[in-house]
Amino acid sequence: MPFEQTNVLQLAPGLRTLQSQGAVHRVRTVEGDEAWLVTGHDQVAQLLDDDRLGRSNPDSEAAAKDSGSALLASLLGDFATDHARLRALLEPHFSPERMLALRPHVEKMTGRLLDELTGQKPPVDLRQTLALPLPIQVMCEWLGVPQEDKDQFGSWTQDAANVGDPVRSKQGLGELFGYCRQLVADKRQNPGDDVISRICATEGITDNEVLGLTALLLFGGYETTVARIGTCVSLLLANPEQWQALLDDPGLVPGAVEETLRMSMPNPHNGGMPRYALTDFEIDGVTIRTGDFVMLNIIAANHDETAFADPGRIDVARDTTGSLVFGRGAYSCVGAMMARMQLQVVLTQLVARFPTMRLAVGVEELGLRHNTLIGGLIQLPVTW
């Protein structure tokens, strides 16, 4: 590892070859540590919700790790150790009713950004003009962060996600937590109709817990959505017949969102969801020992031919029921509904307002960001 990504919209050839040889593999991480890489769909699905694996190793200093596991540990904090209680606090804020109420705001924000786009001469970088600004505006609106702070806040979040520069990442995290600490104190004194205020009002919750949840939500809801918007749009524009299918039938947009999420490419340096074996166990004929580092590669699982026919081909009408993009079970992504909603709004408005949109460069000229936990495209040049 890492596997060379020759096409940003397709599974790395080396990972595809490895997957064809079995579901569980012994590999060495970028840091030089030995690990188990799980690529089979059924095996990843099983282990995502398996209490024989944990998010941390008791011996954190000696534990094997990849480039993102330390950052994840910093962000998760209390959420990893008191997961069930803190998740239960978050879930009501992601309810269908809350997302339905938020959607008009997302539609308005998206519309304004696209209004600005119409005034620009193509080609333009859609990542810079839409994928970057929209998620941070949405998160600020939803959480109760002043919109005037969004640029600074977005900058700290991007710094924190920089796994290629530990010093910059630590500074970004420090700034992020420092800001959130002051924000929580302000919400305690002057509550509003927003998520942070409602979490603060929860009986028995500490300031540190609110702080950790706020930072986690901002980071998780921003960086991941930026990356997903980019890969979603680029996959469709790189396959004009699929874009045309949405023009012919906008009702296919929800399915297109699910399919592009299934196919979306993360940072190729990130081997998968980091886990540690809490006991000895066997899977697919391989014995995992207590303390072993296990990486669950969701993107490989979503490209497993045993789960999805012709998995490297995008099909907006595909049944994606088995997709693992948001995890599974108790540790599935609590913000999945928000991410889906934003992507649906973006696609709906792009198709309606920019029907002739297309990539301004060849797919081979698109590049992935290698220095971040989430990855995503460096740029997304489009024209119309």
Short mmCIF file of C-alpha atoms in Angstrom, two decimals:
data_model
loop_
_atom_site.label_atom_id
_atom_site.label_comp_id
_atom_site.label_asym_id
_atom_site.label_seq_id
_atom_site.Cartn_x
_atom_site.Cartn_y
_atom_site.Cartn_z
CA MET A 1 0.00 0.00 0.00
CA PRO A 2 -0.89 2.52 -1.23
CA PHE A 3 -2.37 1.28 -4.49
CA GLU A 4 -1.63 3.38 -7.56
CA GLN A 5 -4.80 5.10 -8.75
CA THR A 6 -4.52 5.30 -12.55
CA ASN A 7 -8.08 6.55 -13.06
CA VAL A 8 -9.72 8.66 -10.36
CA LEU A 9 -13.16 7.25 -11.21
CA GLN A 10 -12.21 3.56 -11.14
CA LEU A 11 -10.96 1.10 -8.55
CA ALA A 12 -7.16 0.97 -8.38
CA PRO A 13 -5.93 -1.95 -10.55
CA GLY A 14 -3.75 -3.29 -7.74
CA LEU A 15 -6.69 -3.33 -5.36
CA ARG A 16 -8.86 -5.03 -7.98
CA THR A 17 -6.18 -7.72 -8.48
CA LEU A 18 -5.87 -8.26 -4.73
CA GLN A 19 -9.64 -8.55 -4.38
CA SER A 20 -9.77 -11.21 -7.09
CA GLN A 21 -7.44 -13.35 -4.97
CA GLY A 22 -9.64 -13.41 -1.89
CA ALA A 23 -11.48 -11.36 0.70
CA VAL A 24 -8.83 -10.90 3.42
CA HIS A 25 -5.20 -9.98 2.78
CA ARG A 26 -2.01 -9.38 4.74
CA VAL A 27 -0.61 -5.97 3.77
CA ARG A 28 1.77 -3.29 5.00
CA THR A 29 0.47 0.24 5.59
CA VAL A 30 2.09 3.45 4.37
CA GLU A 31 3.63 3.75 7.85
CA GLY A 32 5.20 0.29 7.48
CA ASP A 33 2.92 -1.54 9.92
CA GLU A 34 1.42 -4.93 9.17
CA ALA A 35 -2.35 -5.07 8.81
CA TRP A 36 -5.25 -7.09 7.48
CA LEU A 37 -7.04 -5.55 4.51
CA VAL A 38 -10.61 -6.79 4.01
CA THR A 39 -11.96 -6.28 0.47
CA GLY A 40 -14.81 -8.79 0.13
CA HIS A 41 -18.32 -7.32 0.31
CA ASP A 42 -19.83 -9.92 2.63
CA GLN A 43 -16.81 -9.88 4.94
CA VAL A 44 -16.69 -6.08 5.17
CA ALA A 45 -20.45 -5.98 5.79
CA GLN A 46 -20.09 -8.50 8.61
CA LEU A 47 -17.12 -6.81 10.28
CA LEU A 48 -18.58 -3.30 10.13
CA ASP A 49 -21.03 -4.37 12.81
CA ASP A 50 -18.97 -6.93 14.71
CA ASP A 51 -18.17 -6.50 18.40
CA ARG A 52 -14.99 -8.55 17.97
CA LEU A 53 -13.48 -5.40 16.46
CA GLY A 54 -12.96 -2.08 18.22
CA ARG A 55 -11.98 1.41 17.15
CA SER A 56 -8.95 1.61 19.41
CA ASN A 57 -6.10 -0.53 20.70
CA PRO A 58 -5.35 -0.45 24.45
CA ASP A 59 -1.66 -0.05 23.59
CA SER A 60 -2.09 3.06 21.45
CA GLU A 61 1.63 3.80 21.17
CA ALA A 62 2.64 0.37 19.88
CA ALA A 63 -0.52 -0.21 17.84
CA ALA A 64 -0.26 -0.45 14.07
CA LYS A 65 -1.98 2.39 12.25
CA ASP A 66 -2.51 4.02 8.90
CA SER A 67 -2.32 7.70 7.98
CA GLY A 68 -5.87 8.46 9.10
CA SER A 69 -6.35 6.37 12.23
CA ALA A 70 -4.69 8.84 14.63
CA LEU A 71 -6.76 11.72 13.30
CA LEU A 72 -9.94 9.67 13.58
CA ALA A 73 -9.08 8.81 17.17
CA SER A 74 -8.64 12.52 17.99
CA LEU A 75 -11.95 13.42 16.40
CA LEU A 76 -13.97 10.57 17.84
CA GLY A 77 -12.78 11.04 21.42
CA ASP A 78 -15.65 10.32 23.83
CA PHE A 79 -17.84 9.27 20.90
CA ALA A 80 -15.78 6.10 20.52
CA THR A 81 -15.89 5.19 24.22
CA ASP A 82 -19.53 6.14 24.90
CA HIS A 83 -20.87 5.55 21.42
CA ALA A 84 -24.39 4.30 22.12
CA ARG A 85 -25.38 7.18 24.43
CA LEU A 86 -23.85 9.95 22.31
CA ARG A 87 -25.23 8.52 19.07
CA ALA A 88 -28.68 8.44 20.66
CA LEU A 89 -28.27 12.16 21.39
CA LEU A 90 -27.44 12.88 17.74
CA GLU A 91 -29.98 10.75 15.91
CA PRO A 92 -33.04 12.99 16.54
CA HIS A 93 -31.22 15.89 14.87
CA PHE A 94 -30.85 13.82 11.67
CA SER A 95 -34.47 12.67 11.62
CA PRO A 96 -36.48 12.77 8.35
CA GLU A 97 -38.49 15.66 9.79
CA ARG A 98 -35.35 17.69 10.57
CA MET A 99 -33.89 17.00 7.13
CA LEU A 100 -37.17 17.95 5.46
CA ALA A 101 -37.11 21.25 7.33
CA LEU A 102 -33.48 21.85 6.35
CA ARG A 103 -33.95 21.03 2.66
CA PRO A 104 -35.44 24.41 1.60
CA HIS A 105 -32.38 26.13 3.07
CA VAL A 106 -30.09 23.80 1.11
CA GLU A 107 -32.08 24.46 -2.06
CA LYS A 108 -31.78 28.22 -1.55
CA MET A 109 -28.03 28.04 -0.86
CA THR A 110 -27.46 25.83 -3.89
CA GLY A 111 -29.53 28.16 -6.06
CA ARG A 112 -27.49 31.18 -5.00
CA LEU A 113 -24.21 29.42 -5.78
CA LEU A 114 -25.51 28.39 -9.19
CA ASP A 115 -26.71 31.97 -9.80
CA GLU A 116 -23.10 33.04 -9.30
CA LEU A 117 -21.96 30.24 -11.60
CA THR A 118 -24.14 31.49 -14.45
CA GLY A 119 -22.30 34.80 -14.32
CA GLN A 120 -18.92 33.17 -14.88
CA LYS A 121 -17.37 32.34 -18.22
CA PRO A 122 -16.68 28.61 -18.59
CA PRO A 123 -14.67 26.60 -18.00
CA VAL A 124 -14.95 26.86 -14.21
CA ASP A 125 -13.83 24.70 -11.32
CA LEU A 126 -17.05 23.25 -9.90
CA ARG A 127 -15.22 22.08 -6.81
CA GLN A 128 -14.24 25.64 -5.95
CA THR A 129 -17.57 27.23 -6.91
CA LEU A 130 -20.03 24.64 -5.55
CA ALA A 131 -18.59 21.56 -3.83
CA LEU A 132 -16.48 23.54 -1.35
CA PRO A 133 -18.83 26.38 -0.32
CA LEU A 134 -22.15 24.52 -0.13
CA PRO A 135 -21.45 21.94 2.62
CA ILE A 136 -19.89 24.45 4.99
CA GLN A 137 -22.85 26.82 4.52
CA VAL A 138 -25.25 23.96 5.22
CA MET A 139 -23.37 22.82 8.32
CA CYS A 140 -23.20 26.37 9.70
CA GLU A 141 -26.94 26.88 9.15
CA TRP A 142 -27.82 23.56 10.74
CA LEU A 143 -25.45 23.69 13.69
CA GLY A 144 -25.89 27.36 14.47
CA VAL A 145 -22.41 28.55 13.48
CA PRO A 146 -22.41 32.20 12.30
CA GLN A 147 -22.15 32.28 8.50
CA GLU A 148 -19.49 34.98 8.72
CA ASP A 149 -17.20 32.40 10.35
CA LYS A 150 -17.66 29.78 7.63
CA ASP A 151 -14.50 30.54 5.62
CA GLN A 152 -12.23 30.41 8.65
CA PHE A 153 -14.03 27.37 9.92
CA GLY A 154 -13.69 25.60 6.57
CA SER A 155 -9.98 26.39 6.49
CA TRP A 156 -9.40 24.86 9.93
CA THR A 157 -11.32 21.75 8.93
CA GLN A 158 -9.23 21.32 5.79
CA ASP A 159 -6.04 21.76 7.81
CA ALA A 160 -7.20 19.20 10.36
CA ALA A 161 -7.83 16.68 7.57
CA ASN A 162 -4.29 17.03 6.21
CA VAL A 163 -2.82 13.64 7.09
CA GLY A 164 0.24 14.43 4.97
CA ASP A 165 1.33 17.21 7.36
CA PRO A 166 0.93 16.18 11.03
CA VAL A 167 1.92 19.63 12.32
CA ARG A 168 -0.66 21.39 10.15
CA SER A 169 -3.27 18.78 11.07
CA LYS A 170 -2.62 19.24 14.80
CA GLN A 171 -2.82 23.02 14.47
CA GLY A 172 -6.05 22.76 12.50
CA LEU A 173 -7.57 20.47 15.12
CA GLY A 174 -6.46 22.84 17.87
CA GLU A 175 -8.08 25.82 16.16
CA LEU A 176 -11.20 23.80 15.44
CA PHE A 177 -11.62 22.65 19.03
CA GLY A 178 -10.78 26.10 20.37
CA TYR A 179 -13.47 27.71 18.24
CA CYS A 180 -16.00 25.02 19.13
CA ARG A 181 -15.26 25.47 22.84
CA GLN A 182 -16.15 29.17 22.64
CA LEU A 183 -19.18 28.40 20.47
CA VAL A 184 -20.52 25.91 23.02
CA ALA A 185 -20.05 28.45 25.81
CA ASP A 186 -21.97 31.04 23.77
CA LYS A 187 -24.81 28.58 23.10
CA ARG A 188 -25.04 27.78 26.80
CA GLN A 189 -25.58 31.47 27.50
CA ASN A 190 -27.64 32.38 24.43
CA PRO A 191 -29.38 29.30 23.01
CA GLY A 192 -31.00 29.45 19.59
CA ASP A 193 -33.03 27.17 17.34
CA ASP A 194 -30.08 25.09 16.20
CA VAL A 195 -28.46 21.71 16.79
CA ILE A 196 -25.71 22.83 19.15
CA SER A 197 -28.20 24.67 21.37
CA ARG A 198 -30.50 21.65 21.48
CA ILE A 199 -27.60 19.33 22.33
CA CYS A 200 -26.50 21.73 25.08
CA ALA A 201 -30.01 21.52 26.54
CA THR A 202 -29.69 17.74 26.97
CA GLU A 203 -29.74 16.81 30.64
CA GLY A 204 -26.41 15.58 31.97
CA ILE A 205 -24.28 16.31 28.90
CA THR A 206 -20.92 17.93 29.64
CA ASP A 207 -19.31 20.82 27.79
CA ASN A 208 -16.51 18.52 26.62
CA GLU A 209 -19.04 16.11 25.14
CA VAL A 210 -20.86 18.89 23.31
CA LEU A 211 -17.50 20.22 22.13
CA GLY A 212 -16.45 16.83 20.79
CA LEU A 213 -19.76 16.24 19.03
CA THR A 214 -19.70 19.70 17.47
CA ALA A 215 -16.19 19.24 16.08
CA LEU A 216 -17.02 15.74 14.84
CA LEU A 217 -20.19 16.91 13.09
CA LEU A 218 -18.46 19.84 11.43
CA PHE A 219 -15.56 17.76 10.23
CA GLY A 220 -17.62 14.77 9.17
CA GLY A 221 -20.34 16.79 7.52
CA TYR A 222 -18.02 19.09 5.62
CA GLU A 223 -14.99 17.26 4.20
CA THR A 224 -16.89 14.13 3.22
CA THR A 225 -19.67 16.02 1.43
CA VAL A 226 -17.19 18.18 -0.49
CA ALA A 227 -15.54 15.02 -1.80
CA ARG A 228 -18.84 13.29 -2.60
CA ILE A 229 -20.24 16.21 -4.58
CA GLY A 230 -17.11 16.20 -6.73
CA THR A 231 -17.09 12.48 -7.45
CA CYS A 232 -20.87 12.36 -7.94
CA VAL A 233 -20.87 15.03 -10.63
CA SER A 234 -17.66 13.87 -12.30
CA LEU A 235 -18.89 10.28 -12.61
CA LEU A 236 -22.06 11.43 -14.33
CA LEU A 237 -20.36 13.92 -16.64
CA ALA A 238 -17.74 11.31 -17.58
CA ASN A 239 -20.60 9.05 -18.68
CA PRO A 240 -22.81 11.30 -20.86
CA GLU A 241 -25.47 8.62 -21.37
CA GLN A 242 -26.05 8.57 -17.60
CA TRP A 243 -26.27 12.38 -17.48
CA GLN A 244 -28.74 12.19 -20.35
CA ALA A 245 -30.79 9.65 -18.41
CA LEU A 246 -31.25 12.25 -15.66
CA LEU A 247 -32.20 14.89 -18.22
CA ASP A 248 -34.81 12.52 -19.64
CA ASP A 249 -36.10 11.49 -16.22
CA PRO A 250 -35.17 13.68 -13.21
CA GLY A 251 -36.91 11.08 -11.06
CA LEU A 252 -33.72 9.03 -11.40
CA VAL A 253 -31.75 11.55 -9.32
CA PRO A 254 -32.06 9.66 -5.98
CA GLY A 255 -30.83 6.48 -7.67
CA ALA A 256 -28.00 8.39 -9.32
CA VAL A 257 -26.92 9.68 -5.91
CA GLU A 258 -26.83 6.14 -4.48
CA GLU A 259 -24.92 4.78 -7.48
CA THR A 260 -22.30 7.52 -7.47
CA LEU A 261 -21.88 7.11 -3.72
CA ARG A 262 -21.28 3.39 -4.26
CA MET A 263 -18.62 4.14 -6.84
CA SER A 264 -16.98 7.17 -5.21
CA MET A 265 -13.21 6.98 -4.72
CA PRO A 266 -11.58 7.91 -1.40
CA ASN A 267 -7.99 8.88 -0.79
CA PRO A 268 -5.98 5.95 -2.24
CA HIS A 269 -3.58 6.20 0.71
CA ASN A 270 -6.46 5.38 3.06
CA GLY A 271 -6.71 1.61 3.28
CA GLY A 272 -10.13 1.56 4.87
CA MET A 273 -12.03 1.94 8.12
CA PRO A 274 -9.47 1.27 10.89
CA ARG A 275 -10.33 -1.37 13.47
CA TYR A 276 -8.47 -3.50 16.05
CA ALA A 277 -9.20 -7.11 16.94
CA LEU A 278 -10.45 -7.41 20.52
CA THR A 279 -10.19 -11.20 20.47
CA ASP A 280 -8.94 -13.97 18.21
CA PHE A 281 -11.38 -14.90 15.47
CA GLU A 282 -11.52 -16.39 11.99
CA ILE A 283 -13.02 -14.93 8.83
CA ASP A 284 -12.90 -16.34 5.32
CA GLY A 285 -10.38 -18.95 6.47
CA VAL A 286 -8.00 -16.34 7.93
CA THR A 287 -7.21 -16.15 11.65
CA ILE A 288 -7.13 -12.65 13.11
CA ARG A 289 -5.27 -12.31 16.42
CA THR A 290 -6.09 -10.04 19.35
CA GLY A 291 -4.60 -6.60 18.76
CA ASP A 292 -4.24 -7.03 14.99
CA PHE A 293 -4.90 -3.94 12.87
CA VAL A 294 -7.79 -4.54 10.45
CA MET A 295 -8.79 -2.18 7.63
CA LEU A 296 -12.29 -2.53 6.17
CA ASN A 297 -12.11 -1.29 2.59
CA ILE A 298 -15.64 -0.14 1.81
CA ILE A 299 -14.85 1.07 -1.70
CA ALA A 300 -13.44 -2.33 -2.65
CA ALA A 301 -16.47 -4.02 -1.09
CA ASN A 302 -18.74 -1.80 -3.17
CA HIS A 303 -16.85 -2.96 -6.27
CA ASP A 304 -17.12 -6.66 -5.45
CA GLU A 305 -18.51 -8.57 -8.44
CA THR A 306 -20.27 -11.00 -6.12
CA ALA A 307 -22.42 -8.11 -4.85
CA PHE A 308 -22.74 -5.88 -7.93
CA ALA A 309 -22.70 -7.01 -11.55
CA ASP A 310 -20.13 -5.12 -13.64
CA PRO A 311 -19.29 -2.97 -10.58
CA GLY A 312 -17.01 -0.55 -12.44
CA ARG A 313 -19.83 0.59 -14.72
CA ILE A 314 -22.10 3.41 -13.52
CA ASP A 315 -25.82 2.71 -13.87
CA VAL A 316 -28.19 5.26 -12.31
CA ALA A 317 -30.98 2.67 -12.44
CA ARG A 318 -28.97 0.06 -10.50
CA ASP A 319 -30.32 -1.53 -7.33
CA THR A 320 -27.73 -0.38 -4.78
CA THR A 321 -29.38 -1.97 -1.76
CA GLY A 322 -26.16 -3.70 -0.71
CA SER A 323 -24.00 -0.57 -0.82
CA LEU A 324 -21.84 -0.10 2.28
CA VAL A 325 -20.89 3.52 1.64
CA PHE A 326 -22.40 4.68 4.95
CA GLY A 327 -21.38 1.62 6.92
CA ARG A 328 -23.75 -0.78 8.59
CA GLY A 329 -25.35 -1.45 11.95
CA ALA A 330 -24.66 0.46 15.15
CA TYR A 331 -21.71 2.31 13.60
CA SER A 332 -23.38 3.36 10.35
CA CYS A 333 -23.03 7.03 9.42
CA VAL A 334 -25.50 9.04 11.46
CA GLY A 335 -25.43 11.85 8.89
CA ALA A 336 -26.21 9.71 5.84
CA MET A 337 -29.61 11.30 5.29
CA MET A 338 -28.12 14.80 5.26
CA ALA A 339 -25.43 13.82 2.75
CA ARG A 340 -28.00 12.19 0.47
CA MET A 341 -30.26 15.22 0.66
CA GLN A 342 -27.49 17.65 -0.30
CA LEU A 343 -26.41 15.50 -3.24
CA GLN A 344 -29.99 15.18 -4.44
CA VAL A 345 -30.47 18.94 -4.32
CA VAL A 346 -27.20 19.58 -6.17
CA LEU A 347 -27.96 17.08 -8.94
CA THR A 348 -31.56 18.21 -9.33
CA GLN A 349 -30.55 21.84 -9.79
CA LEU A 350 -27.53 21.13 -11.99
CA VAL A 351 -29.56 18.97 -14.37
CA ALA A 352 -32.33 21.58 -14.56
CA ARG A 353 -30.13 24.64 -14.96
CA PHE A 354 -27.06 23.30 -16.77
CA PRO A 355 -28.31 20.50 -19.04
CA THR A 356 -25.34 20.88 -21.42
CA MET A 357 -22.72 20.72 -18.65
CA ARG A 358 -19.75 18.48 -19.44
CA LEU A 359 -16.19 17.91 -18.26
CA ALA A 360 -13.79 20.56 -19.55
CA VAL A 361 -10.86 18.12 -19.42
CA GLY A 362 -10.37 14.42 -20.00
CA VAL A 363 -10.89 12.07 -17.07
CA GLU A 364 -7.17 11.28 -17.20
CA GLU A 365 -6.46 14.91 -16.26
CA LEU A 366 -8.50 14.75 -13.05
CA GLY A 367 -6.49 14.15 -9.90
CA LEU A 368 -7.20 12.96 -6.36
CA ARG A 369 -6.10 14.78 -3.22
CA HIS A 370 -3.65 12.42 -1.55
CA ASN A 371 -2.81 14.45 1.55
CA THR A 372 -6.23 14.37 3.20
CA LEU A 373 -8.15 11.81 5.19
CA ILE A 374 -11.16 11.94 2.88
CA GLY A 375 -9.54 12.55 -0.50
CA GLY A 376 -11.74 13.80 -3.31
CA LEU A 377 -10.84 15.64 -6.50
CA ILE A 378 -8.21 18.36 -6.68
CA GLN A 379 -10.29 20.23 -9.25
CA LEU A 380 -13.44 19.64 -11.29
CA PRO A 381 -13.23 21.77 -14.46
CA VAL A 382 -16.57 21.91 -16.27
CA THR A 383 -18.04 23.79 -19.20
CA TRP A 384 -21.48 24.15 -20.78
#
